PDB file of C-alpha atoms in Angstrom:
ATOM      1  CA  MET R   1      84.865 109.227  16.380  1.00 48.00           C
ATOM      2  CA  GLY R   2      87.065 111.559  17.117  1.00 54.00           C
ATOM      3  CA  ASN R   3      85.840 114.745  19.517  1.00 54.00           C
ATOM      4  CA  ALA R   4      86.119 117.471  15.803  1.00 57.00           C
ATOM      5  CA  ASN R   5      84.207 114.778  13.938  1.00 60.00           C
ATOM      6  CA  PHE R   6      81.432 114.549  16.728  1.00 57.00           C
ATOM      7  CA  VAL R   7      81.393 118.247  16.903  1.00 54.00           C
ATOM      8  CA  LYS R   8      81.079 118.492  12.915  1.00 59.00           C
ATOM      9  CA  LYS R   9      78.243 116.037  13.385  1.00 60.00           C
ATOM     10  CA  ILE R  10      76.228 117.827  16.073  1.00 55.00           C
ATOM     11  CA  LEU R  11      76.814 121.388  14.154  1.00 54.00           C
ATOM     12  CA  ARG R  12      75.256 119.811  10.682  1.00 62.00           C
ATOM     13  CA  ALA R  13      72.292 118.111  12.526  1.00 57.00           C
ATOM     14  CA  SER R  14      71.395 121.856  14.138  1.00 54.00           C
ATOM     15  CA  GLY R  15      69.416 123.396  11.689  1.00 58.00           C
ATOM     16  CA  ASN R  16      69.941 127.367  12.462  1.00 61.00           C
ATOM     17  CA  LYS R  17      72.922 129.647  13.199  1.00 65.00           C
ATOM     18  CA  THR R  18      71.583 130.593  16.582  1.00 64.00           C
ATOM     19  CA  ALA R  19      71.527 126.648  17.649  1.00 60.00           C
ATOM     20  CA  ARG R  20      75.172 126.393  15.878  1.00 59.00           C
ATOM     21  CA  ILE R  21      76.340 128.981  18.163  1.00 66.00           C
ATOM     22  CA  PHE R  22      74.574 127.709  21.470  1.00 63.00           C
ATOM     23  CA  ILE R  23      75.985 124.345  20.693  1.00 64.00           C
ATOM     24  CA  VAL R  24      79.651 125.305  20.243  1.00 64.00           C
ATOM     25  CA  LEU R  25      79.390 127.677  23.696  1.00 68.00           C
ATOM     26  CA  ALA R  26      77.686 124.605  25.292  1.00 67.00           C
ATOM     27  CA  LEU R  27      80.453 122.052  24.520  1.00 65.00           C
ATOM     28  CA  ASN R  28      83.506 124.638  25.017  1.00 63.00           C
ATOM     29  CA  TYR R  29      81.827 125.532  28.237  1.00 64.00           C
ATOM     30  CA  LEU R  30      81.701 121.753  29.362  1.00 63.00           C
ATOM     31  CA  LEU R  31      85.108 121.479  28.103  1.00 62.00           C
ATOM     32  CA  VAL R  32      86.763 124.402  30.666  1.00 61.00           C
ATOM     33  CA  ALA R  33      84.505 123.153  32.659  1.00 60.00           C
ATOM     34  CA  SER R  34      85.832 119.548  32.839  1.00 57.00           C
ATOM     35  CA  VAL R  35      89.337 120.745  32.880  1.00 55.00           C
ATOM     36  CA  CYS R  36      88.647 123.226  36.002  1.00 53.00           C
ATOM     37  CA  GLN R  37      86.761 120.703  37.897  1.00 52.00           C
ATOM     38  CA  ALA R  38      90.042 118.395  37.579  1.00 53.00           C
ATOM     39  CA  GLU R  39      92.208 120.700  39.187  1.00 57.00           C
ATOM     40  CA  LYS R  40      90.352 121.544  42.560  1.00 69.00           C
ATOM     41  CA  VAL R  41      87.429 122.030  44.375  1.00 71.00           C
ATOM     42  CA  LYS R  42      86.282 125.379  45.637  1.00 71.00           C
ATOM     43  CA  GLU R  43      86.034 125.272  49.514  1.00 78.00           C
ATOM     44  CA  PRO R  44      83.032 127.255  51.067  1.00 80.00           C
ATOM     45  CA  GLY R  45      83.838 130.601  51.837  1.00 79.00           C
ATOM     46  CA  VAL R  46      81.509 131.430  54.699  1.00 84.00           C
ATOM     47  CA  SER R  47      80.952 127.823  56.697  1.00 86.00           C
ATOM     48  CA  GLY R  48      79.818 128.157  60.143  1.00 89.00           C
ATOM     49  CA  ALA R  49      79.090 131.926  59.362  1.00 88.00           C
ATOM     50  CA  PHE R  50      75.784 131.760  56.823  1.00 88.00           C
ATOM     51  CA  TYR R  51      75.546 127.770  57.789  1.00 89.00           C
ATOM     52  CA  PRO R  52      76.824 125.027  59.959  1.00 91.00           C
ATOM     53  CA  ASP R  53      80.201 124.019  59.295  1.00 91.00           C
ATOM     54  CA  ASN R  54      79.748 120.821  60.689  1.00 91.00           C
ATOM     55  CA  LYS R  55      78.529 118.126  58.217  1.00 91.00           C
ATOM     56  CA  GLN R  56      75.827 116.616  60.695  1.00 95.00           C
ATOM     57  CA  GLN R  57      74.599 120.055  61.993  1.00 94.00           C
ATOM     58  CA  LEU R  58      74.263 120.859  58.205  1.00 93.00           C
ATOM     59  CA  SER R  59      72.285 118.056  57.224  1.00 94.00           C
ATOM     60  CA  GLN R  60      70.111 118.258  60.482  1.00 95.00           C
ATOM     61  CA  SER R  61      69.575 121.878  59.568  1.00 93.00           C
ATOM     62  CA  ILE R  62      68.403 121.278  56.289  1.00 93.00           C
ATOM     63  CA  ASP R  63      66.107 118.367  57.025  1.00 94.00           C
ATOM     64  CA  GLY R  64      64.597 120.479  59.662  1.00 95.00           C
ATOM     65  CA  PHE R  65      63.646 123.460  57.613  1.00 94.00           C
ATOM     66  CA  LEU R  66      62.483 120.437  55.064  1.00 94.00           C
ATOM     67  CA  ASN R  67      60.301 118.809  57.921  1.00 95.00           C
ATOM     68  CA  ASP R  68      58.855 122.392  59.495  1.00 94.00           C
ATOM     69  CA  VAL R  69      57.278 123.099  56.253  1.00 93.00           C
ATOM     70  CA  ASN R  70      54.090 121.803  54.233  1.00 93.00           C
ATOM     71  CA  PRO R  71      53.089 123.737  51.103  1.00 90.00           C
ATOM     72  CA  LEU R  72      49.865 123.338  49.603  1.00 89.00           C
ATOM     73  CA  ALA R  73      49.847 121.367  46.279  1.00 83.00           C
ATOM     74  CA  MET R  74      50.079 123.256  42.970  1.00 83.00           C
ATOM     75  CA  GLU R  75      48.156 122.818  39.664  1.00 86.00           C
ATOM     76  CA  GLY R  76      50.487 123.197  36.635  1.00 86.00           C
ATOM     77  CA  ALA R  77      54.069 122.558  35.983  1.00 86.00           C
ATOM     78  CA  ILE R  78      56.511 124.720  37.762  1.00 88.00           C
ATOM     79  CA  PHE R  79      58.756 126.206  35.612  1.00 87.00           C
ATOM     80  CA  ALA R  80      61.405 128.385  37.695  1.00 89.00           C
ATOM     81  CA  LEU R  81      61.537 128.846  41.657  1.00 90.00           C
ATOM     82  CA  ILE R  82      63.143 132.437  42.986  1.00 89.00           C
ATOM     83  CA  LEU R  83      64.279 131.455  46.143  1.00 89.00           C
ATOM     84  CA  PRO R  84      66.531 133.413  48.913  1.00 86.00           C
ATOM     85  CA  HIS R  85      69.994 132.541  49.728  1.00 82.00           C
ATOM     86  CA  ALA R  86      70.857 134.496  53.084  1.00 85.00           C
ATOM     87  CA  GLY R  87      72.052 132.731  55.843  1.00 88.00           C
ATOM     88  CA  TYR R  88      70.176 129.619  56.614  1.00 90.00           C
ATOM     89  CA  SER R  89      68.647 130.940  60.123  1.00 89.00           C
ATOM     90  CA  PHE R  90      67.093 133.830  57.759  1.00 91.00           C
ATOM     91  CA  SER R  91      66.235 132.272  54.870  1.00 92.00           C
ATOM     92  CA  GLY R  92      66.384 128.198  55.215  1.00 92.00           C
ATOM     93  CA  ARG R  93      62.367 127.982  55.421  1.00 93.00           C
ATOM     94  CA  THR R  94      61.493 129.944  52.980  1.00 92.00           C
ATOM     95  CA  ALA R  95      63.909 128.119  50.095  1.00 92.00           C
ATOM     96  CA  ALA R  96      62.951 124.813  51.887  1.00 93.00           C
ATOM     97  CA  PHE R  97      59.047 125.779  51.134  1.00 92.00           C
ATOM     98  CA  GLY R  98      60.128 126.233  47.325  1.00 91.00           C
ATOM     99  CA  TYR R  99      62.106 123.070  47.286  1.00 91.00           C
ATOM    100  CA  LYS R 100      59.666 120.990  48.779  1.00 92.00           C
ATOM    101  CA  LEU R 101      57.044 121.984  46.215  1.00 91.00           C
ATOM    102  CA  ILE R 102      59.205 120.398  43.752  1.00 90.00           C
ATOM    103  CA  LYS R 103      60.261 117.603  45.494  1.00 89.00           C
ATOM    104  CA  GLY R 104      59.935 114.291  43.068  1.00 87.00           C
ATOM    105  CA  LYS R 105      59.321 116.373  40.115  1.00 87.00           C
ATOM    106  CA  PRO R 106      61.383 114.797  37.065  1.00 87.00           C
ATOM    107  CA  TYR R 107      63.470 117.618  36.184  1.00 86.00           C
ATOM    108  CA  LYS R 108      66.401 117.087  33.418  1.00 86.00           C
ATOM    109  CA  THR R 109      68.011 120.378  33.802  1.00 85.00           C
ATOM    110  CA  VAL R 110      68.175 123.011  36.330  1.00 84.00           C
ATOM    111  CA  VAL R 111      69.970 126.197  36.081  1.00 83.00           C
ATOM    112  CA  VAL R 112      71.239 128.053  39.070  1.00 81.00           C
ATOM    113  CA  ILE R 113      71.545 131.702  38.887  1.00 81.00           C
ATOM    114  CA  GLY R 114      73.087 134.005  41.693  1.00 79.00           C
ATOM    115  CA  PRO R 115      74.942 136.881  42.132  1.00 78.00           C
ATOM    116  CA  SER R 116      78.394 137.805  42.434  1.00 76.00           C
ATOM    117  CA  HIS R 117      79.129 138.940  46.184  1.00 76.00           C
ATOM    118  CA  TYR R 118      82.970 139.520  45.689  1.00 76.00           C
ATOM    119  CA  TYR R 119      83.377 141.133  42.436  1.00 78.00           C
ATOM    120  CA  ALA R 120      81.619 144.171  40.492  1.00 82.00           C
ATOM    121  CA  PHE R 121      81.412 143.614  36.548  1.00 81.00           C
ATOM    122  CA  ASN R 122      79.051 144.515  33.688  1.00 82.00           C
ATOM    123  CA  GLY R 123      77.352 141.679  32.031  1.00 79.00           C
ATOM    124  CA  ALA R 124      77.213 137.988  33.028  1.00 77.00           C
ATOM    125  CA  SER R 125      79.482 135.306  34.436  1.00 74.00           C
ATOM    126  CA  VAL R 126      79.170 131.549  33.538  1.00 72.00           C
ATOM    127  CA  TYR R 127      81.210 129.558  35.357  1.00 65.00           C
TER     128      TYR R 127
END
């Protein structure tokens, strides 16, 4: 089945207009993302400043944060985490606390939302 037929089949299967718009945008994003990923991998911009630039030191640092925290078990499902993303020395333990709460949970989709540190603009940007 060609890509055009696949898209038409999905659009026919989706009942309402909002679902169709979302599907078209999602398919467009996946197409653009696959092309962008094929071109290059973004190099880290602050490696060595906010976290170790050595792979082994970075791994040990993250393992250390995760080993240092022992959150109490929570009842119910965790729908979202709001975690800091400052330098690891400032926020690593707090982030590890949140990540450890969801360790081993079966999530199918994870959405990461973060600020733009380099460009000011109105609205939202999706990469």
